[in-house]
Tab-separated table of C-alpha atoms in Angstrom:
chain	number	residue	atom	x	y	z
A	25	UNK	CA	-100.545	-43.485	118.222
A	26	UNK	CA	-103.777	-42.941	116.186
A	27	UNK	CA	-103.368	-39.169	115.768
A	28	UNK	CA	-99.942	-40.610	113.872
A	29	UNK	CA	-101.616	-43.254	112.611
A	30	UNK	CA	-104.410	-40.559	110.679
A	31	UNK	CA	-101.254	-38.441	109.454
A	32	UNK	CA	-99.640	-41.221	107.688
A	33	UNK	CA	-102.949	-42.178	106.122
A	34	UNK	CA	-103.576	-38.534	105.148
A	35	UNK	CA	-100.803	-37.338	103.444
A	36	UNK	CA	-100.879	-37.657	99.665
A	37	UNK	CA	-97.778	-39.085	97.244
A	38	UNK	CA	-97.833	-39.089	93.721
A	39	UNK	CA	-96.193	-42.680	91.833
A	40	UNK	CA	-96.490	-43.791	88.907
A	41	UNK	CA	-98.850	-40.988	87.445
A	42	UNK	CA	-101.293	-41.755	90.229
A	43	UNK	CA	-102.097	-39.871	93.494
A	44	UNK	CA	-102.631	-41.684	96.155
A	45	UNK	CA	-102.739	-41.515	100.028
A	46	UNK	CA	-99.960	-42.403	102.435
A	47	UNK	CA	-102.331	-45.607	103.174
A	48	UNK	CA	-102.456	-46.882	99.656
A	49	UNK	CA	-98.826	-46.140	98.611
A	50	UNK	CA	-97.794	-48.151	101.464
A	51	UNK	CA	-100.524	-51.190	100.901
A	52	UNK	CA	-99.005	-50.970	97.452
A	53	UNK	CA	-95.369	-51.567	98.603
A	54	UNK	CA	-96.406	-54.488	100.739
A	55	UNK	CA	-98.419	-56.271	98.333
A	56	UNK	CA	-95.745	-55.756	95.624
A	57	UNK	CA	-93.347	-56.986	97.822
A	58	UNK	CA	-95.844	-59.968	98.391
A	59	UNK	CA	-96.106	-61.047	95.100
A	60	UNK	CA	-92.781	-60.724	93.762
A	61	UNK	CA	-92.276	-63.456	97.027
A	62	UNK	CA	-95.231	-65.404	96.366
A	63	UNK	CA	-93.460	-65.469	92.316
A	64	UNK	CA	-91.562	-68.875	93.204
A	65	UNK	CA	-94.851	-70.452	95.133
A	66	UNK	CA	-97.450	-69.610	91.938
A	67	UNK	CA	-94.805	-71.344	89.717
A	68	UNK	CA	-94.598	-74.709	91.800
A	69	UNK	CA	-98.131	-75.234	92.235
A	70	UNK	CA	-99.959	-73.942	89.636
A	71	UNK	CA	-97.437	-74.547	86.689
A	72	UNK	CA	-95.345	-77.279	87.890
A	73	UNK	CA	-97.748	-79.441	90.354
A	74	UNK	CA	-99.597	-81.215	88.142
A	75	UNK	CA	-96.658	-82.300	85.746
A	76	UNK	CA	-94.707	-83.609	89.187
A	77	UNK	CA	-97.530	-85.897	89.929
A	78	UNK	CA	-97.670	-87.312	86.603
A	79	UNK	CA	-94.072	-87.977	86.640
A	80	UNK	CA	-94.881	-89.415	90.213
A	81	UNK	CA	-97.274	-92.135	88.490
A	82	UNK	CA	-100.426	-90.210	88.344
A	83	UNK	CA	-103.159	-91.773	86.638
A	84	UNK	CA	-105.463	-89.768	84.415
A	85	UNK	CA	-108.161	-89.911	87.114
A	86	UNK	CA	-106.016	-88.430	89.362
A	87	UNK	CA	-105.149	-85.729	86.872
A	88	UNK	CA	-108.604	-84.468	86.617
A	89	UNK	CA	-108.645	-84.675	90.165
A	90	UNK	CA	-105.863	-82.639	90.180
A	91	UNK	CA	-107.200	-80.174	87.875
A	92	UNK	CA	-110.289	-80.080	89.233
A	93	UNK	CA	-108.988	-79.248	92.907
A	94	UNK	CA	-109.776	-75.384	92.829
A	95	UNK	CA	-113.080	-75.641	91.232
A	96	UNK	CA	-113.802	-78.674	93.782
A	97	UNK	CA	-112.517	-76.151	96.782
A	98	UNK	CA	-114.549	-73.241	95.942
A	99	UNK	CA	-117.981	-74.931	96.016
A	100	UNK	CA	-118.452	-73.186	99.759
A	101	UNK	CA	-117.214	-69.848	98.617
A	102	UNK	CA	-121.079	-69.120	98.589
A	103	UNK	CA	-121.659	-70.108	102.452
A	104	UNK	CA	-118.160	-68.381	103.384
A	105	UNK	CA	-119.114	-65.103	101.193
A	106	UNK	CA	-122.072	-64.564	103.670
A	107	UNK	CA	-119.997	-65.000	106.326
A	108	UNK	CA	-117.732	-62.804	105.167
A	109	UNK	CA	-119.552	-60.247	104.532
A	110	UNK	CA	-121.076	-59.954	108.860
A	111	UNK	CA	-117.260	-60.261	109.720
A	112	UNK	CA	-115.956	-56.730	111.043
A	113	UNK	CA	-112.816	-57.256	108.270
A	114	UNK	CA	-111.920	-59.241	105.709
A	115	UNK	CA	-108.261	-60.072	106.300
A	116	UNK	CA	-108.250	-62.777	108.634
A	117	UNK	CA	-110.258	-64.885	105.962
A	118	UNK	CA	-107.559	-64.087	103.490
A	119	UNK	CA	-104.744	-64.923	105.635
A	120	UNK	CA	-105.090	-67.627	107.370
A	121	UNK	CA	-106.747	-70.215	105.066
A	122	UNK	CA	-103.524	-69.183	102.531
A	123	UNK	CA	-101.359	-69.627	105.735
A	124	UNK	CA	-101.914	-72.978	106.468
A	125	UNK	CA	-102.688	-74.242	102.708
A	126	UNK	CA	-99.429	-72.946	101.577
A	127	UNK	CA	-97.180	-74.706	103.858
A	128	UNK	CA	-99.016	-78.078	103.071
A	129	UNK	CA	-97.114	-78.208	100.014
A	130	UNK	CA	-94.072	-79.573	102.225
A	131	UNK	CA	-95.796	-82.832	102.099
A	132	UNK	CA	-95.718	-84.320	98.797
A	133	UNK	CA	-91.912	-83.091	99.023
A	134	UNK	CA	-91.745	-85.564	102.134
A	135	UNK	CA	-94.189	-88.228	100.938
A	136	UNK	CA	-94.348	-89.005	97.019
A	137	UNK	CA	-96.879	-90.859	96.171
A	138	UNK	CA	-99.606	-89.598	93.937
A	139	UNK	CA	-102.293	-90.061	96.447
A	140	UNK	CA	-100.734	-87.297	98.513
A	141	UNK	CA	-100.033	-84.901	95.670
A	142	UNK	CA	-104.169	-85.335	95.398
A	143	UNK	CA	-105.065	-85.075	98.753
A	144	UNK	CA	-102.916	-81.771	99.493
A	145	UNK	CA	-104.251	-79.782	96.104
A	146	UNK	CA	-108.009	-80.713	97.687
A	147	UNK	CA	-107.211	-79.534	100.981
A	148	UNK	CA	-104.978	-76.293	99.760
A	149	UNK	CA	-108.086	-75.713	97.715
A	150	UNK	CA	-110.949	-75.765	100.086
A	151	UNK	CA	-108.835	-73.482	101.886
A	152	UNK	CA	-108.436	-71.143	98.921
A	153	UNK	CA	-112.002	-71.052	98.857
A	154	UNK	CA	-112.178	-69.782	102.233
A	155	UNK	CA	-109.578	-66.469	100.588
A	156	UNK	CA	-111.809	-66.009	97.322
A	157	UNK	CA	-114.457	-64.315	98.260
A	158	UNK	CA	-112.508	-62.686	101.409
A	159	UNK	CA	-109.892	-61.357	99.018
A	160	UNK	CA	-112.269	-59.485	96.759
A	161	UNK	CA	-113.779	-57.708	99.688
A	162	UNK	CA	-110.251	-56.956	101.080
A	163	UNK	CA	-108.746	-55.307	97.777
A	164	UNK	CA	-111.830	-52.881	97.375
A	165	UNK	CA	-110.639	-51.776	100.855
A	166	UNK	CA	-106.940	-51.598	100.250
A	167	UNK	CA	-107.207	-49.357	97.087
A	168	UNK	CA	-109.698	-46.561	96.041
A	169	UNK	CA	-111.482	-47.671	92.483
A	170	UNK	CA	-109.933	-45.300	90.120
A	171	UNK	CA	-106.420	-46.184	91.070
A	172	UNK	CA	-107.793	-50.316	91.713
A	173	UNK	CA	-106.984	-51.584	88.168
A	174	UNK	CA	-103.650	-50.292	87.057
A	175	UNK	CA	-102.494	-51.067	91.181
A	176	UNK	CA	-103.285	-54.394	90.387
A	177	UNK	CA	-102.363	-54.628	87.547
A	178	UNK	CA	-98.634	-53.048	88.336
A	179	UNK	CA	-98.403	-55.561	91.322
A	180	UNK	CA	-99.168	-58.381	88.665
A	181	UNK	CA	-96.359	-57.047	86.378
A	182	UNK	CA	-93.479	-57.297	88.832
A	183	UNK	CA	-95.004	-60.979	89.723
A	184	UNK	CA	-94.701	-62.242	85.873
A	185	UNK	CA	-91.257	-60.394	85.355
A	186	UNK	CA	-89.610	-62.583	88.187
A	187	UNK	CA	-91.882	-65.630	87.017
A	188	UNK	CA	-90.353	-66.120	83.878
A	189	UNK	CA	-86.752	-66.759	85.199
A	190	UNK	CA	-88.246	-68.865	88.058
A	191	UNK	CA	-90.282	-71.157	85.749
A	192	UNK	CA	-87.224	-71.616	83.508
A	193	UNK	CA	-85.030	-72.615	87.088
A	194	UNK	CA	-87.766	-74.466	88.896
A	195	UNK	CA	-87.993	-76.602	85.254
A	196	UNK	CA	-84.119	-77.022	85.174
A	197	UNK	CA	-84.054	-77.887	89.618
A	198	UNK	CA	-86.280	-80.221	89.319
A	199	UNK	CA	-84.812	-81.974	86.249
A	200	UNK	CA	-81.924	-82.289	87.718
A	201	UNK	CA	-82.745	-83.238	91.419
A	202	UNK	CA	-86.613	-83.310	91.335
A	203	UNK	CA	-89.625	-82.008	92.570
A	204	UNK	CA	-88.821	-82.374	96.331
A	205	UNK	CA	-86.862	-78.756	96.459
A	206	UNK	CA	-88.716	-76.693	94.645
A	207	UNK	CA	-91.712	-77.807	96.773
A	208	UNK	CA	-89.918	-76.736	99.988
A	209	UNK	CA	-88.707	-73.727	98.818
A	210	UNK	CA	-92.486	-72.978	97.660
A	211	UNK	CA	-93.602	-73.556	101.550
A	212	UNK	CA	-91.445	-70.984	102.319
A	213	UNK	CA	-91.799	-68.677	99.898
A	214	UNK	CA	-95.548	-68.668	100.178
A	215	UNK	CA	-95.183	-68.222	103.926
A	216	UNK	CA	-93.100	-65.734	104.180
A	217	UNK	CA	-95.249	-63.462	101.464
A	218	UNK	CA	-98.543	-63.929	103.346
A	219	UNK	CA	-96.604	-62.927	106.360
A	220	UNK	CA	-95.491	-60.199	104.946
A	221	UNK	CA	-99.292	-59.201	103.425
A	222	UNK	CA	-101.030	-59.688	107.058
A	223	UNK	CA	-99.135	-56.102	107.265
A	224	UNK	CA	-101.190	-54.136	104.994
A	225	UNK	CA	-103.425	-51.156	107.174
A	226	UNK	CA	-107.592	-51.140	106.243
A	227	UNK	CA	-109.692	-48.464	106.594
A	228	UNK	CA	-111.162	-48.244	110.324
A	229	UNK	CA	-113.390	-51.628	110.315
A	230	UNK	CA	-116.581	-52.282	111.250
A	231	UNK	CA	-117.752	-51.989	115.021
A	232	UNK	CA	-118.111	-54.831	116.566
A	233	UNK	CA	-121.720	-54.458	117.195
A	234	UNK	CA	-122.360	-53.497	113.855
A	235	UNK	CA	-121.260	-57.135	113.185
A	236	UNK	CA	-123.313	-58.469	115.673
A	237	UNK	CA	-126.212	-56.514	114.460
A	238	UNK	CA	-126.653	-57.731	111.162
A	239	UNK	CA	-129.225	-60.337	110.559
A	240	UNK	CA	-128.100	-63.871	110.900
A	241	UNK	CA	-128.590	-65.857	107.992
A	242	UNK	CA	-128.675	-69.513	107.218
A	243	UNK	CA	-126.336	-70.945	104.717
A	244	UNK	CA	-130.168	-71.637	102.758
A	245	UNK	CA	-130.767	-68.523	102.748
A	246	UNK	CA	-127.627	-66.823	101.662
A	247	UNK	CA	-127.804	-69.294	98.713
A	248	UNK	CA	-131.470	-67.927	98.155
A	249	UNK	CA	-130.825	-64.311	98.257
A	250	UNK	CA	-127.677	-65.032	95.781
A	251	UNK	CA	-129.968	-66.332	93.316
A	252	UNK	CA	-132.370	-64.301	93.492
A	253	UNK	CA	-129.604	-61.410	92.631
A	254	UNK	CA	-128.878	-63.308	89.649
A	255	UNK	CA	-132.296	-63.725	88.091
A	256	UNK	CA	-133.012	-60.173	88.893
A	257	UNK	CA	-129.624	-58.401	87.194
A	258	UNK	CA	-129.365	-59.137	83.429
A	259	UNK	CA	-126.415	-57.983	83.420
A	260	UNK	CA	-124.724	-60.409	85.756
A	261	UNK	CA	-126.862	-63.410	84.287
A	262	UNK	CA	-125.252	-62.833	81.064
A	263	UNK	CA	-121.739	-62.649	82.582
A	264	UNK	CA	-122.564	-65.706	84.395
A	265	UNK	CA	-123.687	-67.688	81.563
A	266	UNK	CA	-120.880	-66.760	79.373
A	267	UNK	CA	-118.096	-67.564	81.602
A	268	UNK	CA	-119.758	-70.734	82.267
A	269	UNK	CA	-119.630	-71.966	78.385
A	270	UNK	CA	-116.071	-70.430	78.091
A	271	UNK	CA	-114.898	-71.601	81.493
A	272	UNK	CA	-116.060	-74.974	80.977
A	273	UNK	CA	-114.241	-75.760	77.693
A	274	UNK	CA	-111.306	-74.651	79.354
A	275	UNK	CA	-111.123	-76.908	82.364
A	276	UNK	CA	-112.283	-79.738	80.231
A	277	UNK	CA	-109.384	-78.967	78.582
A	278	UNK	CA	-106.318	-78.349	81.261
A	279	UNK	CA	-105.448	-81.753	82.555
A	280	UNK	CA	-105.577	-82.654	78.576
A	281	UNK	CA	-102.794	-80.079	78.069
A	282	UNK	CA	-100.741	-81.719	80.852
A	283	UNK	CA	-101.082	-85.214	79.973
A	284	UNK	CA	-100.145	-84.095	75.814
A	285	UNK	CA	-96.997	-82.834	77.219
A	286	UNK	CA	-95.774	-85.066	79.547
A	287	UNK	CA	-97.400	-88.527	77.887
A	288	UNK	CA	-97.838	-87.897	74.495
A	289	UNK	CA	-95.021	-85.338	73.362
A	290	UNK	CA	-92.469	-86.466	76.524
A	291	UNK	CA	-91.682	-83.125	77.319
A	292	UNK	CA	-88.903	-82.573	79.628
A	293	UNK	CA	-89.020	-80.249	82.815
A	294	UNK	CA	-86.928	-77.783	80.652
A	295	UNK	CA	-89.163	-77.860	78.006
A	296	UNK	CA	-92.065	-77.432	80.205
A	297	UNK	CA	-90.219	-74.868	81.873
A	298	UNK	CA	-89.953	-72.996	78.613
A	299	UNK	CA	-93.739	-73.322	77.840
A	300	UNK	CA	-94.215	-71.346	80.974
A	301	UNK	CA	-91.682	-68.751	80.542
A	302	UNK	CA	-93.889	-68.082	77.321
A	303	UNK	CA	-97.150	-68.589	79.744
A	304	UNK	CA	-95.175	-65.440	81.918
A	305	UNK	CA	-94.185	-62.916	79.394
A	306	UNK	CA	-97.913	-62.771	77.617
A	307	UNK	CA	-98.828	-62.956	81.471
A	308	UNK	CA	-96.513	-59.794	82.289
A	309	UNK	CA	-97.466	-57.826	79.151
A	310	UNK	CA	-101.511	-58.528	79.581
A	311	UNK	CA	-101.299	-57.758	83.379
A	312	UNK	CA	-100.079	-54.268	82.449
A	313	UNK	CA	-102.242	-53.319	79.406
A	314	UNK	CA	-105.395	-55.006	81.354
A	315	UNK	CA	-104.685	-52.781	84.671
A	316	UNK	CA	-104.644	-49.812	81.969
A	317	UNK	CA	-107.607	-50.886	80.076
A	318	UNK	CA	-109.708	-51.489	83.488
A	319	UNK	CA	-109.254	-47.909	84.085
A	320	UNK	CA	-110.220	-46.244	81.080
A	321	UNK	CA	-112.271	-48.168	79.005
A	322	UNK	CA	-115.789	-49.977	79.237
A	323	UNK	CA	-115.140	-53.489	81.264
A	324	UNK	CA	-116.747	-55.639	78.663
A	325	UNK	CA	-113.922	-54.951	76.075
A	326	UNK	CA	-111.854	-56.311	78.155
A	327	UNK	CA	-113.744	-59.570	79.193
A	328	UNK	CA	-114.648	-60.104	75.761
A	329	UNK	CA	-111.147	-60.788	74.692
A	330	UNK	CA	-110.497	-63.122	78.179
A	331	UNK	CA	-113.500	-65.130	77.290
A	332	UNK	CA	-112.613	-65.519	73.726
A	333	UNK	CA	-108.786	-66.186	75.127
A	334	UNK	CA	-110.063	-69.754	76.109
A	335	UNK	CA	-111.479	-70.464	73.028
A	336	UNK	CA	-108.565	-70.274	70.646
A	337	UNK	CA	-106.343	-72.223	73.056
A	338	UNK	CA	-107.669	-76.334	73.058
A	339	UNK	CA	-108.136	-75.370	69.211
A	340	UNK	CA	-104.462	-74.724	68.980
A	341	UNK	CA	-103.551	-77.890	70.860
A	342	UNK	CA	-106.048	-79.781	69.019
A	343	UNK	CA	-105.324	-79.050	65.177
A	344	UNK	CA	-101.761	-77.900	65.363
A	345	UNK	CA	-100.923	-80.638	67.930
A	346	UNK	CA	-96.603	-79.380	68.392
A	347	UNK	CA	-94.178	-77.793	70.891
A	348	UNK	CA	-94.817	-74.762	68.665
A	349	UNK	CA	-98.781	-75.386	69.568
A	350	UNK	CA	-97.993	-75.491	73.522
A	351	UNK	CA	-95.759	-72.472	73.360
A	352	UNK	CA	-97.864	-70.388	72.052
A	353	UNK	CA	-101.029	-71.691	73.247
A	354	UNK	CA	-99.542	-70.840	76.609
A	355	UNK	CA	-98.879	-67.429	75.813
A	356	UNK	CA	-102.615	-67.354	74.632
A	357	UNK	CA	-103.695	-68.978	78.370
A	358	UNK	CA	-101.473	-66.196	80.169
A	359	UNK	CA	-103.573	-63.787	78.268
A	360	UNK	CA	-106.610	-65.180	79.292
A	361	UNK	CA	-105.658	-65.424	82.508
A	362	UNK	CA	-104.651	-62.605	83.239
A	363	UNK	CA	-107.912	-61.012	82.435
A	364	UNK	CA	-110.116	-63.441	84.428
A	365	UNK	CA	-108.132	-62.531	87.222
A	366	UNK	CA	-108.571	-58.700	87.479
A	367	UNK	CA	-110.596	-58.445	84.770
A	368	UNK	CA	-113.251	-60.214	86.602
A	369	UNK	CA	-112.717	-58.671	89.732
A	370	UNK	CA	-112.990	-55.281	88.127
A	371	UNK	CA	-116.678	-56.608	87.226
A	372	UNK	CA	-117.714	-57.717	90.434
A	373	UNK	CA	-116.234	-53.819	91.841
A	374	UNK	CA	-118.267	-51.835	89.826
A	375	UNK	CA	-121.357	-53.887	89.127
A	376	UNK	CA	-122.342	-54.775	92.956
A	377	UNK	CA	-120.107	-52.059	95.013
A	378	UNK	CA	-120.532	-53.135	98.814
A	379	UNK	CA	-121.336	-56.733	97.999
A	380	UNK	CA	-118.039	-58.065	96.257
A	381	UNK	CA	-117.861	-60.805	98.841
A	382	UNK	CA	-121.364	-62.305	97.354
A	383	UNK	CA	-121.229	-61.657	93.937
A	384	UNK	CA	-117.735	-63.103	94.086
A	385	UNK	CA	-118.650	-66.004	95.947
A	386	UNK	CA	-121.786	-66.271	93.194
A	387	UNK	CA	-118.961	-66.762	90.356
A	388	UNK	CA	-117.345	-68.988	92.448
A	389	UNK	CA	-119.814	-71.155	92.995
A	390	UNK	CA	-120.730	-71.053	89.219
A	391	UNK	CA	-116.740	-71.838	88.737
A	392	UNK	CA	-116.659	-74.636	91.019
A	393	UNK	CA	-119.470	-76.431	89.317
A	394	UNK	CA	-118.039	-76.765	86.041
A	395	UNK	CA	-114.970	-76.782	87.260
A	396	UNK	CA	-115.171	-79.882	89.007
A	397	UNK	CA	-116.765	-81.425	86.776
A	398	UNK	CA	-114.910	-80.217	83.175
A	399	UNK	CA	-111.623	-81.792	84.093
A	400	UNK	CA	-112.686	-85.287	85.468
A	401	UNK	CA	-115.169	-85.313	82.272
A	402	UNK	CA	-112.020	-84.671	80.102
A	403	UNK	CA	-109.528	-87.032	81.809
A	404	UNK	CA	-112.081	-89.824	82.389
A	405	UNK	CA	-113.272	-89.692	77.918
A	406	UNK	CA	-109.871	-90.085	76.974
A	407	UNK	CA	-110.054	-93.416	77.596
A	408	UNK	CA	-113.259	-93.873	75.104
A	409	UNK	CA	-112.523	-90.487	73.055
A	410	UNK	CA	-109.269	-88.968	71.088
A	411	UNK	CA	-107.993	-86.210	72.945
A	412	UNK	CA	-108.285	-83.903	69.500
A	413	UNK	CA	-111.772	-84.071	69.712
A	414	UNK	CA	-112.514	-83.697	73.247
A	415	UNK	CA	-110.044	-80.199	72.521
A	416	UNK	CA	-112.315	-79.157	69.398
A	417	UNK	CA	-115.788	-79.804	71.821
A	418	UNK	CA	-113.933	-77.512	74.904
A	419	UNK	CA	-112.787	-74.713	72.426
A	420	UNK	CA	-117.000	-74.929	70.826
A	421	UNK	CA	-117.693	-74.118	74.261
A	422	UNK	CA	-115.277	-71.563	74.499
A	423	UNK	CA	-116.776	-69.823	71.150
A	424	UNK	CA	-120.198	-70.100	72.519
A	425	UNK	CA	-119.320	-68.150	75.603
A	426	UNK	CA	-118.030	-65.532	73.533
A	427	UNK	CA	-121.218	-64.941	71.529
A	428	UNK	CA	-123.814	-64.906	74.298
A	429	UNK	CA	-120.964	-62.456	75.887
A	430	UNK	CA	-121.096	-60.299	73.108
A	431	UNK	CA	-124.557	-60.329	71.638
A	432	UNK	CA	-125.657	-60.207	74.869
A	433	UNK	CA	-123.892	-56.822	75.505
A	434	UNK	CA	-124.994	-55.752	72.463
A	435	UNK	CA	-128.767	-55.202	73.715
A	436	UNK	CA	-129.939	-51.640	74.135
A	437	UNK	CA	-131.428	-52.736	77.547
A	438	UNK	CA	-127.842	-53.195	78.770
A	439	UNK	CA	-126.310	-49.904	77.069
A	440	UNK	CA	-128.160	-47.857	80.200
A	441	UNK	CA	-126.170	-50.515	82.916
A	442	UNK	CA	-122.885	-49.275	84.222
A	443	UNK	CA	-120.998	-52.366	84.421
């Protein structure tokens, strides 16, 4: 069984322009077939949740609450990044927390009341703070680094094509019958495509005893060592510091875009639907030129224009204030997106190769700060504070990201860094 094992791993297949092993092509498969599963989960919860528990009776609180789950849930990514990294593989942290968090979503289908549709984002979150730094680790395994970014990026691209019909169907189901279905069907959906990825093969793992070996660290000391990388790489300290302005301003800004569309402008599901279906296709088309871009040309291109991305959008919102605004200040978002999410990773790859678990859980931990406490800061002012100008402070932070990004890269110290 191994010697057939080896042979399958060994032989080499050309797709897509890219040679890979028999390993990778078949990793590949499985996490394409993943994600194009996974499609109808990622449009219920992080397109459609929100919106259902306003229409539930969600207060603002409980909007920024909302928001503010997955920054609030990867506040231990730090403590479980150290674990991580002593753990002979990477996988079980990736699968299991997703496992149970995904088929949680079956209870504010049951039960709902707002309270619940709170208390299941927190708990799906802490568990997707568990997979965070886990998953990082686990990609750099599944695919070699020159093949990484346009993988990824490929994967992505059949994810947004079948997202933009699903966000336009979820939007029209649940208009028409309500959120209750689409949340089941999400349970299963996201089930059955983390079933399906517990399937991909690794690279022989670490011994056991190598495990064991490795000195034992207290959660104090992990956080220790993790700063100390920070104050000692310029590099990442800028990267840190700029995604911090520019990641603020846009979670104080999120749970204002859902309450403008569902209190202020009374958008319907369809309409909301449509938003995303423009949110998709600027997903789709970034995913593809980003995986390209990753691949060929200097990484900070490439975060310059995400960091920038969430900038322009609360500015849109804010002084155009129409459906025209959301449409295309969604398309603007999927851009961003889209780059934060391999973009970033593609960072953390090449700048710390080996320790992707803790610089991953470092940006993490940097994310969950300000995102927990961006979006209760912007729900709880608009009660004291128009929402135009709470958009026009987020998007200031969102432009001062962007220049400590770029004149920071600019240095000559940094044009000697690979990065």
């Amino acid at each position: 069984m191994a010697e057939r094992a080896a042979k399958k791993s060994s032989y080499h297949v050309v797709r897509f322009g890219m040679t890979m092993s028999g390993r990778v092509w078949r990793n590949a498969r499985i996490d394409l077939g993943g994600a194009c599963i996974f499609s109808l989960f990622n449009v219920v919860m992080n397109q459609f949740y929100v919106a259902f528990a306003i229409q539930q009776g969600a207060n603002n609180f409980q909007v920024g609450l909302l928001t503010a789950a997955p920054a609030i849930g990867l506040l231990f990514s730090p403590i479980w990044a150290s674990m991580i990294e002593k753990a002979r593989s990477p996988k079980a942290y990736v699968v299991i927390p997703n496992m149970v968090g995904r088929m949680l979503l079956i209870l504010p289908a049951i039960f709902a009341y707002p309270s619940v549709y709170v208390t299941v984002a927190l708990l799906f979150q802490l568990l997707m703070g568990i997979q965070a730094p886990a998953y990082a680790a686990l990609i750099s395994r599944m695919y070699p680094s020159d093949l990484r970014g346009r993988l990824m990026g490929y994967v992505r691209v059949a994810m947004g094509i079948l997202m933009i019909p699903i966000a336009y169907m979820v939007g029209s189901w649940s208009e028409a019958f309500g959120p209750s279905g689409p949340l089941i069907a999400a349970a299963i959906a996201g089930t059955v495509s983390i079933n399906l990825f517990n399937t991909i093969k690794l690279p022989k793992e670490r011994p056991a005893n190598e495990a064991s070996q490795m000195p034992k660290r207290s959660a104090i000391i992990a956080l220790r060592e993790q700063w100390k990388l920070i104050t000692t790489n310029r590099v990442l300290a800028i990267f840190l510091l700029a995604t911090t302005f520019s990641g603020f301003g846009n979670m104080l800004s999120i749970p204002l875009y859902q309450i403008i569309q569902v209190d202020v402008m009374q958008l319907s599901n369809v309409q909301i639907g449509l938003a995303r279906v423009a949110y998709f296709t600027a997903l789709l088309a970034s995913y593809w030129i980003v995986g390209w871009m990753i691949d060929r040309i200097h990484i900070k291109y490439t975060l310059a224009i995400g960091i920038a991305a969430y900038a322009i959008v609360p500015m849109f919102y804010s002084l155009w204030g129409s459906y025209s605004a959301v449409v295309i200040g969604h398309a603007i978002q999927g851009i961003g997106d889209s780059i934060w999410d391999i973009g970033i990773l593609a960072f953390v790859f090449r700048f710390m190769p080996g320790r992707e678990a803790m610089v991953f859980g470092i940006h993490l931990l940097v994310f969950g700060i300000r995102g927990t406490i961006g979006p209760l800061l912007g729900a709880s002012l608009t009660s004291s504070v128009s929402i135009s100008a709470i958009l026009l402070i987020a998007s200031l932070c969102g432009w001062i990201g962007s220049l400590i990004f770029i004149i920071g890269n600019r240095k000559k110290a940094l044009a000697k860094l690979d990065f």
